[in-house]
mmCIF file of C-alpha atoms in Angstrom:
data_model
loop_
_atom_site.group_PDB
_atom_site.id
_atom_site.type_symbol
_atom_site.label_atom_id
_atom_site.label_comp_id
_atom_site.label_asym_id
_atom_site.label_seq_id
_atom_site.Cartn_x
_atom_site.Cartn_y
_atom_site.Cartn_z
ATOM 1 C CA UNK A 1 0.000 0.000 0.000
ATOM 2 C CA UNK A 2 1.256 3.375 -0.550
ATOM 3 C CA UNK A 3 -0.123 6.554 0.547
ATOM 4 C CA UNK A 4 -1.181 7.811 -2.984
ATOM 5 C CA UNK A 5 -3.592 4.495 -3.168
ATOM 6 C CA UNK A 6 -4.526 4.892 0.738
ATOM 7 C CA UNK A 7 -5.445 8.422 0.387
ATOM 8 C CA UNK A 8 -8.586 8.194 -2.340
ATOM 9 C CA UNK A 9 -9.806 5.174 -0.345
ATOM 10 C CA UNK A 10 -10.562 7.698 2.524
ATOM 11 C CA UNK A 11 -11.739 10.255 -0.020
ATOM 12 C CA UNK A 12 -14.042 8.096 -1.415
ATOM 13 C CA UNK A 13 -15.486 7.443 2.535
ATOM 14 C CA UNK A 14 -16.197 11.327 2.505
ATOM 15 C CA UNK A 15 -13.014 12.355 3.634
ATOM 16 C CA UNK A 16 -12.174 15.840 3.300
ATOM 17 C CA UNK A 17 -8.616 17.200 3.651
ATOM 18 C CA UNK A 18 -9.120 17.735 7.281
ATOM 19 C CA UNK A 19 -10.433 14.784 7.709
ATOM 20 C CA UNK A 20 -7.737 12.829 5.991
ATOM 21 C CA UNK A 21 -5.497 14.681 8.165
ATOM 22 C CA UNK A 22 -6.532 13.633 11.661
ATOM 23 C CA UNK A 23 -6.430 10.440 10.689
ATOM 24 C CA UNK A 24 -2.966 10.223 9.517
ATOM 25 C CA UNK A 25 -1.901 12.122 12.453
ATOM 26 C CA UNK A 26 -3.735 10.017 14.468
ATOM 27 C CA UNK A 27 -1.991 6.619 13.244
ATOM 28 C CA UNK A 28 1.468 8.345 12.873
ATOM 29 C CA UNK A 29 1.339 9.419 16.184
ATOM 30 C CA UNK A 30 0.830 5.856 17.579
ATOM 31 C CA UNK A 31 -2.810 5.840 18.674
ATOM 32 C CA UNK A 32 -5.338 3.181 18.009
ATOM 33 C CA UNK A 33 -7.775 5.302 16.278
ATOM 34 C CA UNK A 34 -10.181 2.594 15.609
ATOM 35 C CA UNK A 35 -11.099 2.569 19.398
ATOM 36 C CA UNK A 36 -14.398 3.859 21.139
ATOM 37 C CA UNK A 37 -12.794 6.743 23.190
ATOM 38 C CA UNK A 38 -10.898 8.117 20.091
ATOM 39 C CA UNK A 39 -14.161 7.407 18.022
ATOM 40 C CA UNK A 40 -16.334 9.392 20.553
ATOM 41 C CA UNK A 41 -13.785 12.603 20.268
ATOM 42 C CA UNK A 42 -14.081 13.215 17.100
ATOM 43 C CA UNK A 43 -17.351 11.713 16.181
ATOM 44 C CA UNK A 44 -18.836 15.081 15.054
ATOM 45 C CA UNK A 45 -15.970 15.349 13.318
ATOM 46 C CA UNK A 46 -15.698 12.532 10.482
ATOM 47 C CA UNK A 47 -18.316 11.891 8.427
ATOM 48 C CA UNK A 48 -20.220 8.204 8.833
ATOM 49 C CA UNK A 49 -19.125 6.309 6.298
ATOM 50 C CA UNK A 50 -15.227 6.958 7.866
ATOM 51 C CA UNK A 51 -16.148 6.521 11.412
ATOM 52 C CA UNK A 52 -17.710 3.125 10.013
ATOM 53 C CA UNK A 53 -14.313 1.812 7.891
ATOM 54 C CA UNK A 54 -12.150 2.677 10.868
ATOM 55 C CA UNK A 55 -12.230 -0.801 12.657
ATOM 56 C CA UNK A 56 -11.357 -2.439 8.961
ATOM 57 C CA UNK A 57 -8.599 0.213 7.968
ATOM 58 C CA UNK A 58 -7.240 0.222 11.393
ATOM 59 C CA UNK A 59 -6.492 -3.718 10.692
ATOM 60 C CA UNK A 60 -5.343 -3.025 7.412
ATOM 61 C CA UNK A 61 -2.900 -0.478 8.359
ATOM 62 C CA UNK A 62 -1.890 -2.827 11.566
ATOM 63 C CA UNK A 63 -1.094 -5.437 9.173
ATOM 64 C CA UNK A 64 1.589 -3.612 7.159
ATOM 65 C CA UNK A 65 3.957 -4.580 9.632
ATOM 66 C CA UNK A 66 4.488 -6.342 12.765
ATOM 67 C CA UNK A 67 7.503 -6.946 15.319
ATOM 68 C CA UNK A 68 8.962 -10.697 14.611
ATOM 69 C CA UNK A 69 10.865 -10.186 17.271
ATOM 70 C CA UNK A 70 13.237 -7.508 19.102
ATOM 71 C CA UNK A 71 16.562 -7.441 20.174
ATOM 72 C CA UNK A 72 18.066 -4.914 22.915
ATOM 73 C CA UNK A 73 21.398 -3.419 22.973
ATOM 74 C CA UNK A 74 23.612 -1.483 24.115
ATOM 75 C CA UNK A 75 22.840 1.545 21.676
ATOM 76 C CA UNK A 76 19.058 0.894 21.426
ATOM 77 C CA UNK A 77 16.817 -1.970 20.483
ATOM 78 C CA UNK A 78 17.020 -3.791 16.914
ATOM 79 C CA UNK A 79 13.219 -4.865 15.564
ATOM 80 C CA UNK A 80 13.050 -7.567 12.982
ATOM 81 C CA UNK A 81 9.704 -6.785 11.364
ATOM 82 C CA UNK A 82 7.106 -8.692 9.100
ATOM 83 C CA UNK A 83 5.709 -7.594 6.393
ATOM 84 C CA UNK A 84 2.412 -7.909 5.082
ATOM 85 C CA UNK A 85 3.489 -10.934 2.586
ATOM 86 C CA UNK A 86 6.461 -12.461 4.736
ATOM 87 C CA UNK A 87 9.168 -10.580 3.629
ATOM 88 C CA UNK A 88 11.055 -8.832 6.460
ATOM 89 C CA UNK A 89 12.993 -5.560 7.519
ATOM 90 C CA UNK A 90 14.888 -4.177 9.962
ATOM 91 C CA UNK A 91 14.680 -1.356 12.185
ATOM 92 C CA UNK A 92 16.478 0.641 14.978
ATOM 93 C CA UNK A 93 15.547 1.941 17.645
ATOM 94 C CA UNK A 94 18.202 4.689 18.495
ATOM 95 C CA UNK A 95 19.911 6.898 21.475
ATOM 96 C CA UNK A 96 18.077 10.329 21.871
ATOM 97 C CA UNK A 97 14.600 9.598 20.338
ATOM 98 C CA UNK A 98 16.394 8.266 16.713
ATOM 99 C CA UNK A 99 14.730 5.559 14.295
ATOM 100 C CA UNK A 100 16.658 3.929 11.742
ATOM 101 C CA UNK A 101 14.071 2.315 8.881
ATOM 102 C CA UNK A 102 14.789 -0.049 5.991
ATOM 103 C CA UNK A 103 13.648 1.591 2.653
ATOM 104 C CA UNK A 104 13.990 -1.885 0.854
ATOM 105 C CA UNK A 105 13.717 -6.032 1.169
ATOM 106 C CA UNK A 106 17.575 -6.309 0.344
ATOM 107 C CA UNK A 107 19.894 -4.108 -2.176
ATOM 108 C CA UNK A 108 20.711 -3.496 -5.323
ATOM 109 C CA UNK A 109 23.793 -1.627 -4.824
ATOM 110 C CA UNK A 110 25.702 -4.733 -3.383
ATOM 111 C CA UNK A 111 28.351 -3.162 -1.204
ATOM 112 C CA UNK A 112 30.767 -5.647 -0.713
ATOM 113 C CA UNK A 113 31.134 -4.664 2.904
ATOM 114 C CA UNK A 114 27.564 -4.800 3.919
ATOM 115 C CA UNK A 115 25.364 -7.770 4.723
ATOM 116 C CA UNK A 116 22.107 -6.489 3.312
ATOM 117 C CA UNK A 117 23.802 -6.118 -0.332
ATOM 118 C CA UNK A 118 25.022 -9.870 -0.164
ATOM 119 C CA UNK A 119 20.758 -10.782 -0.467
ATOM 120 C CA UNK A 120 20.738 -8.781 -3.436
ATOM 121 C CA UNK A 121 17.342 -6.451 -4.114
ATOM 122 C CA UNK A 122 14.130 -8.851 -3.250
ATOM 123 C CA UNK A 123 11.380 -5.850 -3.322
ATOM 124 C CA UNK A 124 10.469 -1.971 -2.782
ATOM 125 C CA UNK A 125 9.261 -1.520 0.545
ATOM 126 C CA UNK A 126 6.129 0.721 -0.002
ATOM 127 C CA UNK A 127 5.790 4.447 1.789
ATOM 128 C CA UNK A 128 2.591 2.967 3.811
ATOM 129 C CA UNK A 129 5.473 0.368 4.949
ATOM 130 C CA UNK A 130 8.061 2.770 5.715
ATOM 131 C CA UNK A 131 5.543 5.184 7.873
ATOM 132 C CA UNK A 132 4.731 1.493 9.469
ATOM 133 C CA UNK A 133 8.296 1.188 10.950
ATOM 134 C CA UNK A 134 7.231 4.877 12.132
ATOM 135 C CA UNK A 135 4.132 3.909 14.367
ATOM 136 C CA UNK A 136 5.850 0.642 15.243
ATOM 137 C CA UNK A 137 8.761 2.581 17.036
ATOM 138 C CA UNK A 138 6.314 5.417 17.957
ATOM 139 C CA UNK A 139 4.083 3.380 20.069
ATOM 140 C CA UNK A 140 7.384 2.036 22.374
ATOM 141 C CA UNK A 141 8.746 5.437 22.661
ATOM 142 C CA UNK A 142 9.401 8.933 21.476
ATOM 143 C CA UNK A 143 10.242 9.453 18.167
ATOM 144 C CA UNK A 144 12.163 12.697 17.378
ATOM 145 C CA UNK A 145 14.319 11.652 14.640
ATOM 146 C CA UNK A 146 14.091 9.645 11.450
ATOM 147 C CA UNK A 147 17.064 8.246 9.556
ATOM 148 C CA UNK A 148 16.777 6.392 5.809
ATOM 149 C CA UNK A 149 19.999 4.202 6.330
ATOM 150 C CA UNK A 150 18.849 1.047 7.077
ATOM 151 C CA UNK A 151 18.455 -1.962 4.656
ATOM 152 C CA UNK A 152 18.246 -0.833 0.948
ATOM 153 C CA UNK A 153 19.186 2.260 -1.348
ATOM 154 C CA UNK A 154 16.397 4.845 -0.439
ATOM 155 C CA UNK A 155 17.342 6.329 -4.319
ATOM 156 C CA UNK A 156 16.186 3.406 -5.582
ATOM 157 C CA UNK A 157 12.862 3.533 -4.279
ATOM 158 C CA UNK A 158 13.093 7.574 -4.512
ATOM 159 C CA UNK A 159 9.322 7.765 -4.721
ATOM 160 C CA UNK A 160 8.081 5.702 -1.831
ATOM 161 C CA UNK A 161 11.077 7.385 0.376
ATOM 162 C CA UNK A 162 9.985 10.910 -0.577
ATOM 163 C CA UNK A 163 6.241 10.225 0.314
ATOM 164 C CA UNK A 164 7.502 8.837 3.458
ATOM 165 C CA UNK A 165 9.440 11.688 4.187
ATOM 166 C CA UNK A 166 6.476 14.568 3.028
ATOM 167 C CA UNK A 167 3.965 12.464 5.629
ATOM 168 C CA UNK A 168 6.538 12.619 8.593
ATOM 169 C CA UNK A 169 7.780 16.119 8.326
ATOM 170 C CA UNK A 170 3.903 17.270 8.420
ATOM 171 C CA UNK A 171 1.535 14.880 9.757
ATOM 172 C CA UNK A 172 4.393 13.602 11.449
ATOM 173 C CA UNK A 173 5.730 16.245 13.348
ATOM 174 C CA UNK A 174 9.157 15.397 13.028
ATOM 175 C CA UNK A 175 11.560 18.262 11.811
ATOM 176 C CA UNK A 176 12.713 18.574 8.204
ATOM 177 C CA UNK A 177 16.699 18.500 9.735
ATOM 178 C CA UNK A 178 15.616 15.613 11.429
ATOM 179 C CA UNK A 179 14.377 13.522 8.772
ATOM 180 C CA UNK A 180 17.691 12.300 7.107
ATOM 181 C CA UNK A 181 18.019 10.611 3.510
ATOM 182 C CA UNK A 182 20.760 8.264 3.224
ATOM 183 C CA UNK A 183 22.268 7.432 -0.574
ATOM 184 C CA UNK A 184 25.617 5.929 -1.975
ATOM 185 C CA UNK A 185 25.005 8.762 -4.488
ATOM 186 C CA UNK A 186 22.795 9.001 -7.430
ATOM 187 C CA UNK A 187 21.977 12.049 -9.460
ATOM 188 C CA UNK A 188 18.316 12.390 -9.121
ATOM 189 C CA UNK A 189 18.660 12.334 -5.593
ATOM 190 C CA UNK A 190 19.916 15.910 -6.185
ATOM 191 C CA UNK A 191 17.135 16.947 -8.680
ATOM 192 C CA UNK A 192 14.427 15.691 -6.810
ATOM 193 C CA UNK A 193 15.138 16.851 -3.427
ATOM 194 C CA UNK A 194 15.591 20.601 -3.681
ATOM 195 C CA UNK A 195 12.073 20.413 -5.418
ATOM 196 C CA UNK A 196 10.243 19.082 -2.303
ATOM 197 C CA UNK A 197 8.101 20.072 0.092
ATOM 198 C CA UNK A 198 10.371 18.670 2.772
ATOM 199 C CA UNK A 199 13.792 18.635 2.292
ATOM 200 C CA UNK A 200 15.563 15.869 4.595
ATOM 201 C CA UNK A 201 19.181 16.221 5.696
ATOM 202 C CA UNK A 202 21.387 14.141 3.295
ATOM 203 C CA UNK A 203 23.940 11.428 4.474
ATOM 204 C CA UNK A 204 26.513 10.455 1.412
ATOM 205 C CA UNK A 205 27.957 7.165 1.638
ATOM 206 C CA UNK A 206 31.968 8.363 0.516
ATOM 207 C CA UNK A 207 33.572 5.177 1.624
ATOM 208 C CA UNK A 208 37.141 6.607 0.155
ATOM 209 C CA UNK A 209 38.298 8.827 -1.680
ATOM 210 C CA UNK A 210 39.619 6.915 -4.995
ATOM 211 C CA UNK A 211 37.211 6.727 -7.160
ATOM 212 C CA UNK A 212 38.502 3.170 -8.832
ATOM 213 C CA UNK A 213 38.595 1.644 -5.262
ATOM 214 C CA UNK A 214 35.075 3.138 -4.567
ATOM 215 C CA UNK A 215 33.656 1.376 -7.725
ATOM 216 C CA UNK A 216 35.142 -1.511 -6.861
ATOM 217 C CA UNK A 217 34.001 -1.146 -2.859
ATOM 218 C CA UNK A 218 30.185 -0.308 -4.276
ATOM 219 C CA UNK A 219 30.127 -2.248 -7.841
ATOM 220 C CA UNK A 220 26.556 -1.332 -8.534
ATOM 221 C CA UNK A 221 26.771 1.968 -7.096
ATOM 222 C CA UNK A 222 26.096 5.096 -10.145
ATOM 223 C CA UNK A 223 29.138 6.118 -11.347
ATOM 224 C CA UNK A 224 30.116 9.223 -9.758
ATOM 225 C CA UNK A 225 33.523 10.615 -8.719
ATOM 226 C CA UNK A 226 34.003 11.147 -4.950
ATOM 227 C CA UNK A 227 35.110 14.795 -5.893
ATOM 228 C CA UNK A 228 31.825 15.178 -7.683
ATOM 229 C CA UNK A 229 29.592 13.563 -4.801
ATOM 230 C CA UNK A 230 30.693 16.440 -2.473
ATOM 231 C CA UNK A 231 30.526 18.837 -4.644
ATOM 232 C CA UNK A 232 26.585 18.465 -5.153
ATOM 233 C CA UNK A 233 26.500 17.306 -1.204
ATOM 234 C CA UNK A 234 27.852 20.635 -0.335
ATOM 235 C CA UNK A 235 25.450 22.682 -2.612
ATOM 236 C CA UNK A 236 22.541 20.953 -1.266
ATOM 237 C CA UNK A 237 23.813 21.433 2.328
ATOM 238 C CA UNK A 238 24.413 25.535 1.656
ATOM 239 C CA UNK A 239 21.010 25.725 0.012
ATOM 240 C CA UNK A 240 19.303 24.006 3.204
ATOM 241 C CA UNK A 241 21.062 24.995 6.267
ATOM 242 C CA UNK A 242 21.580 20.972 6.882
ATOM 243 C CA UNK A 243 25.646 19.880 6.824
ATOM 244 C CA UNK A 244 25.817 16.896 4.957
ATOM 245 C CA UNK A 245 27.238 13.802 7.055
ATOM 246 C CA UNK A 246 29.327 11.365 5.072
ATOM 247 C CA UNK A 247 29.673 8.022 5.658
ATOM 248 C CA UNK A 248 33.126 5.963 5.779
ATOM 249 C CA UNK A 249 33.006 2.350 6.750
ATOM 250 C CA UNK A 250 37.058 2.122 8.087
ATOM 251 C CA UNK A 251 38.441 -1.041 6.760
ATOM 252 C CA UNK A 252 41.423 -2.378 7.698
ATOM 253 C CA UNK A 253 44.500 -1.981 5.482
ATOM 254 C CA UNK A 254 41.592 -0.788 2.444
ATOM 255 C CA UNK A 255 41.285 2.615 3.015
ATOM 256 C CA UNK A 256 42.588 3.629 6.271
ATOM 257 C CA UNK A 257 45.762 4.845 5.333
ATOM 258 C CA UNK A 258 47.630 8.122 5.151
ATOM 259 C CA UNK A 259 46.807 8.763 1.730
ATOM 260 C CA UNK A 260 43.427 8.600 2.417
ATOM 261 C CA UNK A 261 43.378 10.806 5.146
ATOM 262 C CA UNK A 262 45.574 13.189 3.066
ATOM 263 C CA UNK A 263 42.788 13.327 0.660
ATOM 264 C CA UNK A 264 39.969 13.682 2.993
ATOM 265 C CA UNK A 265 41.641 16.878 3.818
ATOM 266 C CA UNK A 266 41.856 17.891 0.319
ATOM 267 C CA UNK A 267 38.173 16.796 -0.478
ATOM 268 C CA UNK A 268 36.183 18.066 2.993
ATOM 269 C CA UNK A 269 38.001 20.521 4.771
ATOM 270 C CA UNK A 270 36.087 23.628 4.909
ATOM 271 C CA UNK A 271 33.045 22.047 3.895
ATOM 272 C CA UNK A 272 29.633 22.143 5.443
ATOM 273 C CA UNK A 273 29.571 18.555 6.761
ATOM 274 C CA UNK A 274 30.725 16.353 9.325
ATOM 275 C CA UNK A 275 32.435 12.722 8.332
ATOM 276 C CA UNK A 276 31.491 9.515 10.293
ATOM 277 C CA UNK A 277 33.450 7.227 10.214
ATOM 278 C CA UNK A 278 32.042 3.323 10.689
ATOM 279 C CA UNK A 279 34.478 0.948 11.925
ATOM 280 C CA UNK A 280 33.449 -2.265 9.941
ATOM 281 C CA UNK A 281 31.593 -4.646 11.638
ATOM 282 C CA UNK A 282 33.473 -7.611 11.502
ATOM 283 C CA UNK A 283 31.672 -11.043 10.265
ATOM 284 C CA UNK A 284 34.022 -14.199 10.673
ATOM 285 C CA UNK A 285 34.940 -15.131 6.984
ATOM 286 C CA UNK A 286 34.414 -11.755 5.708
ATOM 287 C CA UNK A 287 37.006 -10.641 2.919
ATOM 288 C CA UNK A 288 37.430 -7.583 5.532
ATOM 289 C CA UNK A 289 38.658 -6.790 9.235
ATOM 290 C CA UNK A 290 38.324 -3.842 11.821
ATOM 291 C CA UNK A 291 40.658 -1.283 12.077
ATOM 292 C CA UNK A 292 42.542 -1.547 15.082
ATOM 293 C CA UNK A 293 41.225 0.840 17.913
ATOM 294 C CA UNK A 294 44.586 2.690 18.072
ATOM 295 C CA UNK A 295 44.456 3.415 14.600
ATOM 296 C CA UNK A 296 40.854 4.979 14.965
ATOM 297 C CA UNK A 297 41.628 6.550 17.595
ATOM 298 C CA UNK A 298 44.986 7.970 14.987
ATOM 299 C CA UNK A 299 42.504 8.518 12.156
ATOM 300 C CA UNK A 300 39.888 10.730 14.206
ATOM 301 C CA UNK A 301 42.647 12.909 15.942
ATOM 302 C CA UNK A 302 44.444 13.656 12.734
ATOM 303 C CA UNK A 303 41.407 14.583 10.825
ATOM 304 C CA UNK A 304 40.136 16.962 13.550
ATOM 305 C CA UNK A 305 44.066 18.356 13.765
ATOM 306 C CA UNK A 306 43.919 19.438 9.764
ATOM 307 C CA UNK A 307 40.108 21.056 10.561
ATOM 308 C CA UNK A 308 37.969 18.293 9.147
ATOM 309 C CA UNK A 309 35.230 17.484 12.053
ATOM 310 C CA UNK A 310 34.827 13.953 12.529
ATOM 311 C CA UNK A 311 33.018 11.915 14.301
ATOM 312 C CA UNK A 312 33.199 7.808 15.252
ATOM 313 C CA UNK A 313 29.987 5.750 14.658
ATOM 314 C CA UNK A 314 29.098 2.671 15.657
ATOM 315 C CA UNK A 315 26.457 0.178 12.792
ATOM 316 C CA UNK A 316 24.169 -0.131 15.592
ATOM 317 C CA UNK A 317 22.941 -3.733 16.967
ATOM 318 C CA UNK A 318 26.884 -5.119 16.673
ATOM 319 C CA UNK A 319 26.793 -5.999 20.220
ATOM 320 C CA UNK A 320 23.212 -8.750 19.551
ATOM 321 C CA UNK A 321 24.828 -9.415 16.467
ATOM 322 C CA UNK A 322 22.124 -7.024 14.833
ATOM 323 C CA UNK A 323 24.489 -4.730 12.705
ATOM 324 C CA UNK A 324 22.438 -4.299 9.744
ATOM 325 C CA UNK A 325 21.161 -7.137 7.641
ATOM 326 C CA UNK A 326 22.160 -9.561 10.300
ATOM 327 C CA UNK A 327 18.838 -10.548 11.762
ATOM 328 C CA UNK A 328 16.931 -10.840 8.714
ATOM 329 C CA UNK A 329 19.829 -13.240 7.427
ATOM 330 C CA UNK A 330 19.502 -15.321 10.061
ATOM 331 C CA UNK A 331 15.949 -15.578 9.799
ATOM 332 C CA UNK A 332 15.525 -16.254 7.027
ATOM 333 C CA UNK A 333 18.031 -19.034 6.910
ATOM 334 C CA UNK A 334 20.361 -17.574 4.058
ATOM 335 C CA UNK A 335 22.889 -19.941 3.445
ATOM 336 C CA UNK A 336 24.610 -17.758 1.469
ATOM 337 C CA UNK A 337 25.162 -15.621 4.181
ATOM 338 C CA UNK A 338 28.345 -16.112 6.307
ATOM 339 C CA UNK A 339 28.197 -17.279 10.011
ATOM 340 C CA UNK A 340 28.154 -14.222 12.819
ATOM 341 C CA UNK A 341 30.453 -13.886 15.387
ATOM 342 C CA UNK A 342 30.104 -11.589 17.935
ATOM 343 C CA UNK A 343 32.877 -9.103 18.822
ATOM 344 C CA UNK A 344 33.264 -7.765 22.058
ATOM 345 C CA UNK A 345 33.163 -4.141 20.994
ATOM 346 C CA UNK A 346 34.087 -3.106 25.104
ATOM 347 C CA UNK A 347 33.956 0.946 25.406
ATOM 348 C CA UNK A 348 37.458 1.483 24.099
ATOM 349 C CA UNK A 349 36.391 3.456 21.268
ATOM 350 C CA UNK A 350 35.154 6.623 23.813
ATOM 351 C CA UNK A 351 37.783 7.931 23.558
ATOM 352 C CA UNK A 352 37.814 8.633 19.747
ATOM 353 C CA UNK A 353 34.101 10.125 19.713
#
């Protein structure tokens, strides 16, 4: 279901736009709006035939997605969800009122570091889907902040993600800085946003800073030159008033070396952005390994020496074995997928944040 179909359903109940409004409030903001009490508010309100679907689309919209089960960390509680026709997602709970959601059933982009892009792309998740993850989280806690970055390529789903992201920032109520799109970098990205209603904050997933290793590190990722991802990062974050954050998963001997950090300062110093760096979450097996914590520790103090503010961040879940794309591996039974280990992750890496 998207919200383009679910929208002339409640027209066609009698729904004016007021009336189409409290009702997505209503169900983004967590509350069972089928129930007598919320019925009996607004009765004078809706008109009958509404009030009278409300049980049945209450069920419908219920069903979108459900919790298969939950995991609790350290950094905030992972939920494996079910979809409507089996398929499942993850998403994150975060520190400080965050959600993480999954914009797709897999990836297309096949990132040869990341455990979602070793399924390969199995479906769109829809926008009535996404905004599910929304009331999901929203009815366990606060919700302040929305982030695109879990499983899937929200460009490759660009108009499911930007419905999403309309119905949050206004029926919603979450803030426009706080609703923030995640992509490896694709050029209608940066056509589309500046044209919306909303504009999120944009994360860019950089990775490095050579663009040969980067196609190589993202094979099915657009081709675009690290050089010319900031460059339309940076105009996007000047026209908003939103620094970009970009996104470097630190691999081991790959592209945590001098050079690198060399270029970084060539390439983002005196930009309007903030780099995260990711130290990799290591999977036994795995063609790749964790920097050492020394060397992050190296990597963050010499980028904030030569003015480039950076900050450490962790894939959240690594401590359940939840970093992203691990739970719905496992339950699906993927035997593709390599065995997890867990890795004591300890609180060594303070220091560098």
């Amino acid at each position: 279901m998207r919200f383009s179909d679910f929208h002339p359903r409640l027209a066609a109940l009698g729904a004016q736009p007021a009336h189409r409004g409290r009702v997505m409030r209503a169900w983004l903001s967590g509350q069972a709006f089928d129930t007598d009490t919320w019925r009996r508010r607004f009765d004078n309100y809706l008109p009958l035939a509404l009030r009278d679907a409300l049980p049945a689309l209450a069920s419908e919209l219920d069903g979108l997605a459900r919790v298969h089960s939950e995991h609790a960390g350290n950094d905030g509680a992972r939920l494996l969800l079910a979809l409507a026709d089996g398929q499942m997602v993850e998403s994150v709970l975060l520190p400080r009122g965050g959600l993480c959601v999954s914009t797709q059933v897999g990836c297309a982009v096949g990132c040869r570091f990341c455990m979602t892009g070793k399924s390969g792309l199995i479906r769109q998740v829809t926008s009535m889907e996404i905004l599910a993850q929304f009331v999901l989280a929203r009815r366990q806690r606060a919700v302040k902040k929305v982030v695109f970055m879990g499983m899937g390529e929200p460009a490759h789903n660009l108009d499911n993600v930007l419905e999403a992201i309309d119905l949050l920032g206004t029926e919603g109520n979450i803030g426009h800085k706080n609703l923030v799109f995640s992509t490896v970098g694709d050029r209608r990205v940066f056509d589309a946003l500046p044209q919306q209603r909303v504009k999120p904050a944009l994360a860019l997933s950089l990775h490095t800073t050579k663009a040969d290793l980067r196609r190589h590190l993202l094979p099915r990722a657009p081709q675009i030159t690290p050089e010319e991802l900031v460059e339309l990062g940076e105009a996007y974050a000047r026209d908003t008033g939103y620094p970009v954050q970009y996104q470097w998963t630190l691999l081991k001997g790959v592209n945590d070396g001098d050079d690198e950090l060399d270029a970084i300062e060539r390439l983002l110093k005196g930009k309007f952005g903030v780099l995260n760096v990711i130290p990799f979450n290591s999977l036994e097996g795995d063609d790749y390994q964790r920097p050492d914590t020394d060397r992050i520790r190296e990597i963050v103090r010499t980028l904030h020496r030569r003015g480039v503010l950076t900050k450490v961040r962790n894939s959240a879940g690594q401590d359940v074995d939840g970093g992203c794309g691990q739970l719905r591996a496992r339950a699906v039974g993927a035997e593709q997928v390599v065995q997890l280990r867990r890795r004591a992750l300890g609180t060594t890496l303070e220091a560098a944040r």
